[in-house]
Amino acid sequence: MSRIPLAVVTGGAGFIGSHTVDALIAAGFRVCVLDNFSTGKRSNLAQHANSDRLDIVTCDVAHGIFAALAPITAQHGPVERIVHLAAQVSVVASVANPLVDMQINYGGTLHVLEYARAQGVKKVAFASSAAVYGDVVEMPVREDTPRQPVSPYGIDKLASEFALDYYASVHGVPTTALRFFNVYGPRQDPTSPYSGVISIFADRAKAGRGLTIFGDGSQTRDFVYVGDVVRAIVAALGDGNSRLIANVGTGSEITVLELARTVVDLCGRKSTIEHAPARSGEILKSRARVDRLSEKLGVVAETRLVDGLRATLS
Ligand code: UD2
C-alpha cells in the first residue's frame, strides 16, 4: 500500500480548489477531489490528466462523503488531511434560498467533520469568509471583532466555524478555519453577475468592453491573490495548529474605482468606466488584520496587486 499521504479537497475542481490541488500535489500529497461540478470544472484540473496522484470523484458533499471515499481509501490508505472548500458561493443566492445554503454550506461541513471524527483525520482546514463579520466599522478587521453576519451565507460560515471548534474540543479533530477576504486570480469564473469583481473587470477589459462600477467606486476591498490563499491553506494543513481561526487577506485595501483604472491600464485597451447604482446591503470598507496569519501560520500574502492582476489577465 502506498505511503504517500492522502489529502481530500472538497470543491477541488473550483477556482481556489484547483489551485490547492496543484500545490498539494507539488508538496508530495496524493489528492482526492470531491466535487459535484455545479460550479467546478474538469478543465481546471486538466494539467493533472496524466498524474497518478489525483483521483476525481463526483460527489455532493452535502449528502455525505463516506461512500465516495471508501474505494479511494481501500486503494490508497486512510485520508490524512481534508481541505473543505465545497460550498454554495453566492451571498445573494443564500438570501434567496437560506435553507439550501444551510444544507450545502453548514450541512456539508458537518458531513466532513463526521468523516474526520470517524476516520481519525489529522487536520481539517475550512474555507470560512469575511462574511462572518457583517458590517464592521473599525478597520482593519480583527478575528475577535464581534461577528454579526448579515446574510445566511455568513451565518452558515460562522455556524461551520462553531462546528469545527466543537469537533476539535470534544472529539479531538484538529481544525483550522481561514476567513478569506476577496480572493482573485486565474481560473476565477467571470460569468455570473456575482462573480468576483476582478474576474469580471479582467474579462471585460481584455475584450475592450466597458467596466461598470456599482456606486461611486469609493468602496474598498482587501484583494488577496489565490496563490497566497493556497499557501495559507497548505500551512493550515500542517500539524501544530488547531482551533485556529485566521483572516486571509493582505492587510491593505484599494477602492473599486482605483482597481478598475488599474485593470484598464494593464490591459492597454480603451475600456470605458461607467457607474451604476450601488448594490443594496453592500459594505463600504473591508480590510483584514493579518498578524495572526503571519504569526500562527507563517504566511504573508505578499503578491502585489499589480502582479496578481497581470497573472490574472495573462
Ligand atoms: C465578497 C465575497 C462574498 C462574501 C462577501 C463578504 C467574492 C467574489 N465575494 O463579496 O462571497 O464573502 O465578500 O463581505 O469574493 N463591483 C463592481 N462592479 C462589478 C462587480 C462588482 O463595482 O461588475 C463591486 C461590488 O459592488 C463591490 C466590489 O466590487 O463593491 C467587490 O464585489 P465582489 O462581488 O467581488 O465581492 P464582495 O466584496 O461584494
mmCIF file of C-alpha atoms and ligand atoms in Angstrom:
data_model
loop_
_atom_site.group_PDB
_atom_site.id
_atom_site.type_symbol
_atom_site.label_atom_id
_atom_site.label_comp_id
_atom_site.label_asym_id
_atom_site.label_seq_id
_atom_site.Cartn_x
_atom_site.Cartn_y
_atom_site.Cartn_z
ATOM 1 C CA MET A 1 0.000 0.000 0.000
ATOM 2 C CA SER A 2 1.209 3.476 -0.915
ATOM 3 C CA ARG A 3 2.771 5.601 1.803
ATOM 4 C CA ILE A 4 2.094 8.879 0.034
ATOM 5 C CA PRO A 5 -0.141 10.943 2.361
ATOM 6 C CA LEU A 6 -3.687 11.309 1.095
ATOM 7 C CA ALA A 7 -5.429 14.689 1.156
ATOM 8 C CA VAL A 8 -9.058 15.265 0.194
ATOM 9 C CA VAL A 9 -10.052 18.588 -1.369
ATOM 10 C CA THR A 10 -13.799 19.165 -1.416
ATOM 11 C CA GLY A 11 -14.673 21.615 -4.172
ATOM 12 C CA GLY A 12 -11.306 20.759 -5.705
ATOM 13 C CA ALA A 13 -12.441 21.459 -9.265
ATOM 14 C CA GLY A 14 -13.303 25.064 -8.443
ATOM 15 C CA PHE A 15 -11.253 28.238 -8.560
ATOM 16 C CA ILE A 16 -9.478 28.076 -5.185
ATOM 17 C CA GLY A 17 -9.800 24.282 -5.044
ATOM 18 C CA SER A 18 -7.918 23.583 -8.250
ATOM 19 C CA HIS A 19 -5.016 25.833 -7.207
ATOM 20 C CA THR A 20 -4.997 23.992 -3.868
ATOM 21 C CA VAL A 21 -4.774 20.666 -5.709
ATOM 22 C CA ASP A 22 -1.796 21.959 -7.722
ATOM 23 C CA ALA A 23 0.003 22.982 -4.526
ATOM 24 C CA LEU A 24 -0.736 19.750 -2.643
ATOM 25 C CA ILE A 25 0.456 17.540 -5.485
ATOM 26 C CA ALA A 26 3.605 19.676 -5.758
ATOM 27 C CA ALA A 27 4.065 19.266 -1.975
ATOM 28 C CA GLY A 28 4.040 15.467 -2.306
ATOM 29 C CA PHE A 29 0.444 14.565 -1.467
ATOM 30 C CA ARG A 30 -1.859 12.176 -3.225
ATOM 31 C CA VAL A 31 -5.091 14.121 -3.722
ATOM 32 C CA CYS A 32 -8.708 13.089 -4.000
ATOM 33 C CA VAL A 33 -11.059 15.778 -5.258
ATOM 34 C CA LEU A 34 -14.711 15.605 -4.273
ATOM 35 C CA ASP A 35 -16.813 17.929 -6.411
ATOM 36 C CA ASN A 36 -20.368 17.960 -7.682
ATOM 37 C CA PHE A 37 -19.351 20.131 -10.662
ATOM 38 C CA SER A 38 -22.129 22.623 -10.039
ATOM 39 C CA THR A 39 -19.587 25.404 -10.470
ATOM 40 C CA GLY A 40 -16.333 23.435 -10.598
ATOM 41 C CA LYS A 41 -14.864 22.434 -13.954
ATOM 42 C CA ARG A 42 -12.825 19.432 -15.025
ATOM 43 C CA SER A 43 -10.751 21.746 -17.204
ATOM 44 C CA ASN A 44 -9.394 23.398 -14.028
ATOM 45 C CA LEU A 45 -7.639 20.080 -13.299
ATOM 46 C CA ALA A 46 -6.629 19.202 -16.869
ATOM 47 C CA GLN A 47 -2.955 19.813 -16.028
ATOM 48 C CA HIS A 48 -3.063 16.630 -13.897
ATOM 49 C CA ALA A 49 -4.705 14.448 -16.542
ATOM 50 C CA ASN A 50 -1.676 12.143 -16.690
ATOM 51 C CA SER A 51 -0.938 12.163 -12.978
ATOM 52 C CA ASP A 52 -1.413 9.019 -10.903
ATOM 53 C CA ARG A 53 -1.536 11.254 -7.823
ATOM 54 C CA LEU A 54 -5.033 12.620 -8.453
ATOM 55 C CA ASP A 55 -8.466 10.995 -8.179
ATOM 56 C CA ILE A 56 -11.584 12.962 -9.033
ATOM 57 C CA VAL A 57 -14.862 11.726 -7.582
ATOM 58 C CA THR A 58 -18.194 13.311 -8.449
ATOM 59 C CA CYS A 59 -19.874 13.742 -5.096
ATOM 60 C CA ASP A 60 -22.300 16.058 -3.393
ATOM 61 C CA VAL A 61 -20.544 16.719 -0.098
ATOM 62 C CA ALA A 62 -23.831 17.826 1.461
ATOM 63 C CA HIS A 63 -25.082 14.232 1.013
ATOM 64 C CA GLY A 64 -22.118 12.687 2.806
ATOM 65 C CA ILE A 65 -18.626 11.599 1.792
ATOM 66 C CA PHE A 66 -18.157 8.116 3.332
ATOM 67 C CA ALA A 67 -19.350 6.169 0.286
ATOM 68 C CA ALA A 68 -17.448 8.363 -2.176
ATOM 69 C CA LEU A 69 -14.174 7.931 -0.301
ATOM 70 C CA ALA A 70 -14.451 4.206 0.508
ATOM 71 C CA PRO A 71 -12.949 2.960 -2.802
ATOM 72 C CA ILE A 72 -10.190 5.568 -2.622
ATOM 73 C CA THR A 73 -9.111 4.676 0.906
ATOM 74 C CA ALA A 74 -9.354 0.954 0.103
ATOM 75 C CA GLN A 75 -6.745 1.545 -2.568
ATOM 76 C CA HIS A 76 -4.537 4.245 -1.060
ATOM 77 C CA GLY A 77 -4.986 4.049 2.713
ATOM 78 C CA PRO A 78 -6.648 6.495 5.111
ATOM 79 C CA VAL A 79 -7.337 10.153 4.481
ATOM 80 C CA GLU A 80 -4.807 12.236 6.407
ATOM 81 C CA ARG A 81 -5.957 15.779 5.711
ATOM 82 C CA ILE A 82 -9.082 17.449 4.354
ATOM 83 C CA VAL A 83 -9.405 20.886 2.785
ATOM 84 C CA HIS A 84 -13.106 21.740 2.819
ATOM 85 C CA LEU A 85 -13.879 24.281 0.113
ATOM 86 C CA ALA A 86 -17.071 22.880 -1.430
ATOM 87 C CA ALA A 87 -19.817 25.440 -0.965
ATOM 88 C CA GLN A 88 -22.694 27.367 -2.383
ATOM 89 C CA VAL A 89 -20.655 30.517 -3.010
ATOM 90 C CA SER A 90 -23.191 33.232 -3.720
ATOM 91 C CA VAL A 91 -24.259 35.525 -0.882
ATOM 92 C CA VAL A 92 -27.218 36.660 -2.964
ATOM 93 C CA ALA A 93 -28.365 33.068 -3.567
ATOM 94 C CA SER A 94 -28.180 32.435 0.170
ATOM 95 C CA VAL A 95 -30.563 35.337 0.803
ATOM 96 C CA ALA A 96 -32.970 33.979 -1.816
ATOM 97 C CA ASN A 97 -32.794 30.423 -0.508
ATOM 98 C CA PRO A 98 -31.418 30.163 3.025
ATOM 99 C CA LEU A 99 -32.453 26.553 3.527
ATOM 100 C CA VAL A 100 -30.459 25.392 0.530
ATOM 101 C CA ASP A 101 -27.498 27.439 1.713
ATOM 102 C CA MET A 102 -27.704 25.880 5.174
ATOM 103 C CA GLN A 103 -27.952 22.381 3.762
ATOM 104 C CA ILE A 104 -24.966 22.803 1.463
ATOM 105 C CA ASN A 105 -22.708 25.079 3.495
ATOM 106 C CA TYR A 106 -23.419 24.073 7.085
ATOM 107 C CA GLY A 107 -24.588 20.533 6.298
ATOM 108 C CA GLY A 108 -21.560 19.924 4.074
ATOM 109 C CA THR A 109 -19.226 20.965 6.891
ATOM 110 C CA LEU A 110 -20.932 18.562 9.314
ATOM 111 C CA HIS A 111 -20.542 15.680 6.855
ATOM 112 C CA VAL A 112 -16.834 16.455 6.512
ATOM 113 C CA LEU A 113 -16.377 16.685 10.280
ATOM 114 C CA GLU A 114 -18.260 13.453 10.928
ATOM 115 C CA TYR A 115 -15.984 11.696 8.462
ATOM 116 C CA ALA A 116 -12.898 13.264 10.066
ATOM 117 C CA ARG A 117 -14.026 12.157 13.537
ATOM 118 C CA ALA A 118 -14.824 8.603 12.466
ATOM 119 C CA GLN A 119 -11.655 8.133 10.419
ATOM 120 C CA GLY A 120 -9.163 9.944 12.647
ATOM 121 C CA VAL A 121 -8.250 12.571 10.052
ATOM 122 C CA LYS A 122 -5.240 14.602 11.200
ATOM 123 C CA LYS A 123 -6.444 18.028 10.084
ATOM 124 C CA VAL A 124 -9.476 19.721 8.574
ATOM 125 C CA ALA A 125 -8.844 23.148 7.014
ATOM 126 C CA PHE A 126 -12.025 25.043 6.233
ATOM 127 C CA ALA A 127 -12.800 27.960 3.912
ATOM 128 C CA SER A 128 -14.604 30.483 6.067
ATOM 129 C CA SER A 129 -15.249 34.029 4.905
ATOM 130 C CA ALA A 130 -15.047 37.698 5.793
ATOM 131 C CA ALA A 131 -18.841 37.440 5.505
ATOM 132 C CA VAL A 132 -18.926 36.228 9.146
ATOM 133 C CA TYR A 133 -18.162 39.792 10.278
ATOM 134 C CA GLY A 134 -21.034 41.583 8.554
ATOM 135 C CA ASP A 135 -20.871 45.363 8.647
ATOM 136 C CA VAL A 136 -17.804 46.349 10.606
ATOM 137 C CA VAL A 137 -16.876 49.967 11.210
ATOM 138 C CA GLU A 138 -13.405 49.555 12.648
ATOM 139 C CA MET A 139 -10.684 48.670 10.145
ATOM 140 C CA PRO A 140 -8.650 46.529 9.814
ATOM 141 C CA VAL A 141 -10.986 43.728 10.917
ATOM 142 C CA ARG A 142 -9.570 41.586 13.717
ATOM 143 C CA GLU A 143 -10.522 37.960 14.224
ATOM 144 C CA ASP A 144 -12.074 38.779 17.603
ATOM 145 C CA THR A 145 -14.234 41.587 16.205
ATOM 146 C CA PRO A 146 -17.832 40.689 17.136
ATOM 147 C CA ARG A 147 -19.316 38.556 14.376
ATOM 148 C CA GLN A 148 -22.572 39.953 13.070
ATOM 149 C CA PRO A 149 -23.223 38.232 9.759
ATOM 150 C CA VAL A 150 -25.842 39.919 7.621
ATOM 151 C CA SER A 151 -26.604 37.036 5.253
ATOM 152 C CA PRO A 152 -27.498 33.352 5.539
ATOM 153 C CA TYR A 153 -24.174 32.693 3.812
ATOM 154 C CA GLY A 154 -22.305 34.474 6.623
ATOM 155 C CA ILE A 155 -24.405 32.744 9.275
ATOM 156 C CA ASP A 156 -23.699 29.306 7.808
ATOM 157 C CA LYS A 157 -19.965 30.013 7.566
ATOM 158 C CA LEU A 158 -19.990 31.136 11.208
ATOM 159 C CA ALA A 159 -22.013 28.076 12.240
ATOM 160 C CA SER A 160 -19.436 25.936 10.448
ATOM 161 C CA GLU A 161 -16.675 27.599 12.450
ATOM 162 C CA PHE A 162 -18.533 26.709 15.666
ATOM 163 C CA ALA A 163 -18.877 23.141 14.451
ATOM 164 C CA LEU A 164 -15.140 22.975 13.735
ATOM 165 C CA ASP A 165 -14.405 24.187 17.240
ATOM 166 C CA TYR A 166 -16.824 21.686 18.732
ATOM 167 C CA TYR A 167 -15.293 18.749 16.858
ATOM 168 C CA ALA A 168 -11.804 19.906 17.839
ATOM 169 C CA SER A 169 -12.554 20.309 21.537
ATOM 170 C CA VAL A 170 -14.997 17.435 22.070
ATOM 171 C CA HIS A 171 -13.842 14.864 19.515
ATOM 172 C CA GLY A 172 -10.187 15.808 19.140
ATOM 173 C CA VAL A 173 -10.346 16.545 15.417
ATOM 174 C CA PRO A 174 -7.674 19.191 14.670
ATOM 175 C CA THR A 175 -9.269 22.031 12.695
ATOM 176 C CA THR A 176 -8.376 25.418 11.238
ATOM 177 C CA ALA A 177 -10.796 27.982 9.801
ATOM 178 C CA LEU A 178 -9.481 30.526 7.323
ATOM 179 C CA ARG A 179 -11.564 33.644 6.784
ATOM 180 C CA PHE A 180 -10.960 34.541 3.163
ATOM 181 C CA PHE A 181 -11.293 38.160 2.113
ATOM 182 C CA ASN A 182 -11.710 38.968 -1.625
ATOM 183 C CA VAL A 183 -9.806 36.205 -3.399
ATOM 184 C CA TYR A 184 -8.849 36.684 -7.064
ATOM 185 C CA GLY A 185 -6.623 35.108 -9.693
ATOM 186 C CA PRO A 186 -6.569 32.871 -12.774
ATOM 187 C CA ARG A 187 -9.479 30.391 -13.204
ATOM 188 C CA GLN A 188 -11.980 32.558 -11.330
ATOM 189 C CA ASP A 189 -15.197 32.285 -13.311
ATOM 190 C CA PRO A 190 -16.441 35.698 -14.515
ATOM 191 C CA THR A 191 -19.778 34.530 -15.907
ATOM 192 C CA SER A 192 -22.160 35.163 -13.009
ATOM 193 C CA PRO A 193 -23.238 38.714 -12.084
ATOM 194 C CA TYR A 194 -21.973 37.905 -8.574
ATOM 195 C CA SER A 195 -18.579 36.645 -9.712
ATOM 196 C CA GLY A 196 -15.584 38.321 -8.114
ATOM 197 C CA VAL A 197 -15.207 41.860 -9.383
ATOM 198 C CA ILE A 198 -11.655 41.278 -10.623
ATOM 199 C CA SER A 199 -12.702 38.332 -12.772
ATOM 200 C CA ILE A 200 -15.476 40.471 -14.303
ATOM 201 C CA PHE A 201 -13.269 43.521 -14.848
ATOM 202 C CA ALA A 202 -10.452 41.398 -16.321
ATOM 203 C CA ASP A 203 -12.811 39.583 -18.672
ATOM 204 C CA ARG A 204 -14.353 42.808 -19.951
ATOM 205 C CA ALA A 205 -11.137 44.827 -20.163
ATOM 206 C CA LYS A 206 -9.400 42.081 -22.156
ATOM 207 C CA ALA A 207 -12.220 42.300 -24.687
ATOM 208 C CA GLY A 208 -12.063 46.115 -24.724
ATOM 209 C CA ARG A 209 -15.567 46.300 -23.247
ATOM 210 C CA GLY A 210 -16.716 48.836 -20.663
ATOM 211 C CA LEU A 211 -16.481 48.230 -16.915
ATOM 212 C CA THR A 212 -19.412 49.019 -14.629
ATOM 213 C CA ILE A 213 -18.794 50.222 -11.107
ATOM 214 C CA PHE A 214 -21.657 49.883 -8.652
ATOM 215 C CA GLY A 215 -21.852 53.205 -6.794
ATOM 216 C CA ASP A 216 -19.171 55.870 -6.905
ATOM 217 C CA GLY A 217 -16.343 53.348 -6.605
ATOM 218 C CA SER A 218 -15.100 54.631 -3.244
ATOM 219 C CA GLN A 219 -15.881 51.295 -1.564
ATOM 220 C CA THR A 220 -12.724 49.381 -0.667
ATOM 221 C CA ARG A 221 -11.788 45.703 -0.571
ATOM 222 C CA ASP A 222 -8.802 43.659 0.551
ATOM 223 C CA PHE A 223 -7.995 41.653 -2.585
ATOM 224 C CA VAL A 224 -5.818 38.631 -1.919
ATOM 225 C CA TYR A 225 -4.169 36.600 -4.661
ATOM 226 C CA VAL A 226 -5.163 32.950 -4.894
ATOM 227 C CA GLY A 227 -1.524 31.812 -4.720
ATOM 228 C CA ASP A 228 -1.213 33.440 -1.293
ATOM 229 C CA VAL A 229 -4.521 31.912 -0.174
ATOM 230 C CA VAL A 230 -3.257 28.483 -1.172
ATOM 231 C CA ARG A 231 -0.081 28.984 0.870
ATOM 232 C CA ALA A 232 -2.300 29.710 3.870
ATOM 233 C CA ILE A 233 -4.332 26.547 3.205
ATOM 234 C CA VAL A 234 -1.228 24.357 2.926
ATOM 235 C CA ALA A 235 0.200 25.895 6.116
ATOM 236 C CA ALA A 236 -3.113 25.301 7.910
ATOM 237 C CA LEU A 237 -2.949 21.606 6.962
ATOM 238 C CA GLY A 238 0.297 21.176 8.878
ATOM 239 C CA ASP A 239 0.418 19.908 12.418
ATOM 240 C CA GLY A 240 0.822 22.288 15.301
ATOM 241 C CA ASN A 241 -2.244 24.456 14.869
ATOM 242 C CA SER A 242 -5.745 23.545 15.919
ATOM 243 C CA ARG A 243 -8.865 25.504 16.802
ATOM 244 C CA LEU A 244 -7.198 28.342 14.965
ATOM 245 C CA ILE A 245 -9.234 30.970 13.132
ATOM 246 C CA ALA A 246 -7.275 33.343 10.917
ATOM 247 C CA ASN A 247 -8.071 36.075 8.432
ATOM 248 C CA VAL A 248 -6.592 35.571 4.986
ATOM 249 C CA GLY A 249 -6.066 38.931 3.346
ATOM 250 C CA THR A 250 -3.237 41.322 2.563
ATOM 251 C CA GLY A 251 -3.898 43.904 5.255
ATOM 252 C CA SER A 252 -4.343 46.642 2.667
ATOM 253 C CA GLU A 253 -7.332 47.908 0.733
ATOM 254 C CA ILE A 254 -7.998 49.555 -2.602
ATOM 255 C CA THR A 255 -11.053 51.371 -3.901
ATOM 256 C CA VAL A 256 -13.050 49.719 -6.648
ATOM 257 C CA LEU A 257 -12.502 52.815 -8.821
ATOM 258 C CA GLU A 258 -8.734 52.551 -8.486
ATOM 259 C CA LEU A 259 -8.984 48.850 -9.215
ATOM 260 C CA ALA A 260 -10.960 49.490 -12.402
ATOM 261 C CA ARG A 261 -8.412 52.070 -13.594
ATOM 262 C CA THR A 262 -5.517 49.726 -12.861
ATOM 263 C CA VAL A 263 -7.108 46.843 -14.773
ATOM 264 C CA VAL A 264 -7.831 49.076 -17.770
ATOM 265 C CA ASP A 265 -4.267 50.448 -17.728
ATOM 266 C CA LEU A 266 -2.747 46.974 -17.555
ATOM 267 C CA CYS A 267 -4.846 45.803 -20.490
ATOM 268 C CA GLY A 268 -3.885 48.720 -22.668
ATOM 269 C CA ARG A 269 -7.324 48.752 -24.335
ATOM 270 C CA LYS A 270 -9.711 51.664 -24.276
ATOM 271 C CA SER A 271 -12.406 50.323 -21.971
ATOM 272 C CA THR A 272 -14.763 52.922 -20.570
ATOM 273 C CA ILE A 273 -15.595 53.036 -16.861
ATOM 274 C CA GLU A 274 -19.268 53.596 -16.141
ATOM 275 C CA HIS A 275 -21.248 53.820 -12.932
ATOM 276 C CA ALA A 276 -24.483 52.078 -11.959
ATOM 277 C CA PRO A 277 -26.476 52.344 -8.720
ATOM 278 C CA ALA A 278 -24.723 50.885 -5.674
ATOM 279 C CA ARG A 279 -25.674 47.355 -4.663
ATOM 280 C CA SER A 280 -28.005 47.367 -1.706
ATOM 281 C CA GLY A 281 -26.642 45.986 1.541
ATOM 282 C CA GLU A 282 -23.118 46.464 0.316
ATOM 283 C CA ILE A 283 -20.335 47.008 2.848
ATOM 284 C CA LEU A 284 -18.308 50.178 2.328
ATOM 285 C CA LYS A 285 -14.913 49.125 3.564
ATOM 286 C CA SER A 286 -13.099 45.848 4.044
ATOM 287 C CA ARG A 287 -9.539 45.247 5.192
ATOM 288 C CA ALA A 288 -8.161 42.307 7.139
ATOM 289 C CA ARG A 289 -5.886 42.454 10.097
ATOM 290 C CA VAL A 290 -3.331 39.793 9.249
ATOM 291 C CA ASP A 291 -0.968 39.427 12.226
ATOM 292 C CA ARG A 292 -2.451 36.083 13.171
ATOM 293 C CA LEU A 293 -1.912 34.681 9.685
ATOM 294 C CA SER A 294 1.773 35.540 9.825
ATOM 295 C CA GLU A 295 2.326 34.691 13.498
ATOM 296 C CA LYS A 296 0.468 31.364 13.651
ATOM 297 C CA LEU A 297 0.840 30.093 10.094
ATOM 298 C CA GLY A 298 3.955 31.942 8.933
ATOM 299 C CA VAL A 299 2.173 33.244 5.854
ATOM 300 C CA VAL A 300 2.269 36.780 4.485
ATOM 301 C CA ALA A 301 0.146 37.496 1.424
ATOM 302 C CA GLU A 302 2.902 39.188 -0.475
ATOM 303 C CA THR A 303 1.720 39.186 -4.088
ATOM 304 C CA ARG A 304 1.397 42.829 -5.124
ATOM 305 C CA LEU A 305 -1.985 43.603 -6.634
ATOM 306 C CA VAL A 306 -0.432 44.684 -9.915
ATOM 307 C CA ASP A 307 1.458 41.380 -10.202
ATOM 308 C CA GLY A 308 -1.610 39.355 -9.301
ATOM 309 C CA LEU A 309 -3.636 41.294 -11.844
ATOM 310 C CA ARG A 310 -1.024 40.657 -14.541
ATOM 311 C CA ALA A 311 -1.171 36.913 -13.815
ATOM 312 C CA THR A 312 -4.978 37.049 -13.923
ATOM 313 C CA LEU A 313 -5.014 38.934 -17.216
ATOM 314 C CA SER A 314 -2.446 36.723 -18.967
HETATM 315 C C1 UD2 B 1 -17.225 39.251 -1.131
HETATM 316 C C2 UD2 B 1 -17.316 37.782 -1.494
HETATM 317 C C3 UD2 B 1 -18.560 37.185 -0.907
HETATM 318 C C4 UD2 B 1 -18.650 37.431 0.595
HETATM 319 C C5 UD2 B 1 -18.524 38.936 0.839
HETATM 320 C C6 UD2 B 1 -18.483 39.222 2.334
HETATM 321 C C7 UD2 B 1 -16.216 37.443 -3.624
HETATM 322 C C8 UD2 B 1 -16.377 37.181 -5.090
HETATM 323 N N1 UD2 B 1 -17.350 37.624 -2.932
HETATM 324 O O1 UD2 B 1 -18.271 39.975 -1.756
HETATM 325 O O2 UD2 B 1 -18.555 35.778 -1.139
HETATM 326 O O3 UD2 B 1 -17.616 36.741 1.254
HETATM 327 O O4 UD2 B 1 -17.314 39.456 0.261
HETATM 328 O O5 UD2 B 1 -18.441 40.575 2.582
HETATM 329 O O6 UD2 B 1 -15.113 37.435 -3.100
HETATM 330 N N2 UD2 B 1 -18.402 45.530 -8.221
HETATM 331 C C9 UD2 B 1 -18.475 46.486 -9.218
HETATM 332 N N3 UD2 B 1 -18.698 46.073 -10.498
HETATM 333 C C10 UD2 B 1 -18.853 44.764 -10.839
HETATM 334 C C11 UD2 B 1 -18.793 43.775 -9.806
HETATM 335 C C12 UD2 B 1 -18.592 44.204 -8.501
HETATM 336 O O7 UD2 B 1 -18.351 47.690 -8.964
HETATM 337 O O8 UD2 B 1 -19.026 44.459 -12.044
HETATM 338 C C13 UD2 B 1 -18.123 45.979 -6.854
HETATM 339 C C14 UD2 B 1 -19.124 45.481 -5.835
HETATM 340 O O9 UD2 B 1 -20.231 46.360 -5.802
HETATM 341 C C15 UD2 B 1 -18.263 45.515 -4.569
HETATM 342 C C16 UD2 B 1 -16.859 45.174 -5.063
HETATM 343 O O10 UD2 B 1 -16.871 45.417 -6.456
HETATM 344 O O11 UD2 B 1 -18.225 46.814 -4.012
HETATM 345 C C17 UD2 B 1 -16.489 43.728 -4.789
HETATM 346 O O12 UD2 B 1 -17.549 42.916 -5.252
HETATM 347 P P1 UD2 B 1 -17.448 41.320 -5.273
HETATM 348 O O13 UD2 B 1 -18.753 40.830 -5.770
HETATM 349 O O14 UD2 B 1 -16.209 40.896 -5.971
HETATM 350 O O15 UD2 B 1 -17.216 40.926 -3.744
HETATM 351 P P2 UD2 B 1 -17.971 41.380 -2.386
HETATM 352 O O16 UD2 B 1 -16.956 42.140 -1.582
HETATM 353 O O17 UD2 B 1 -19.261 42.031 -2.667
#
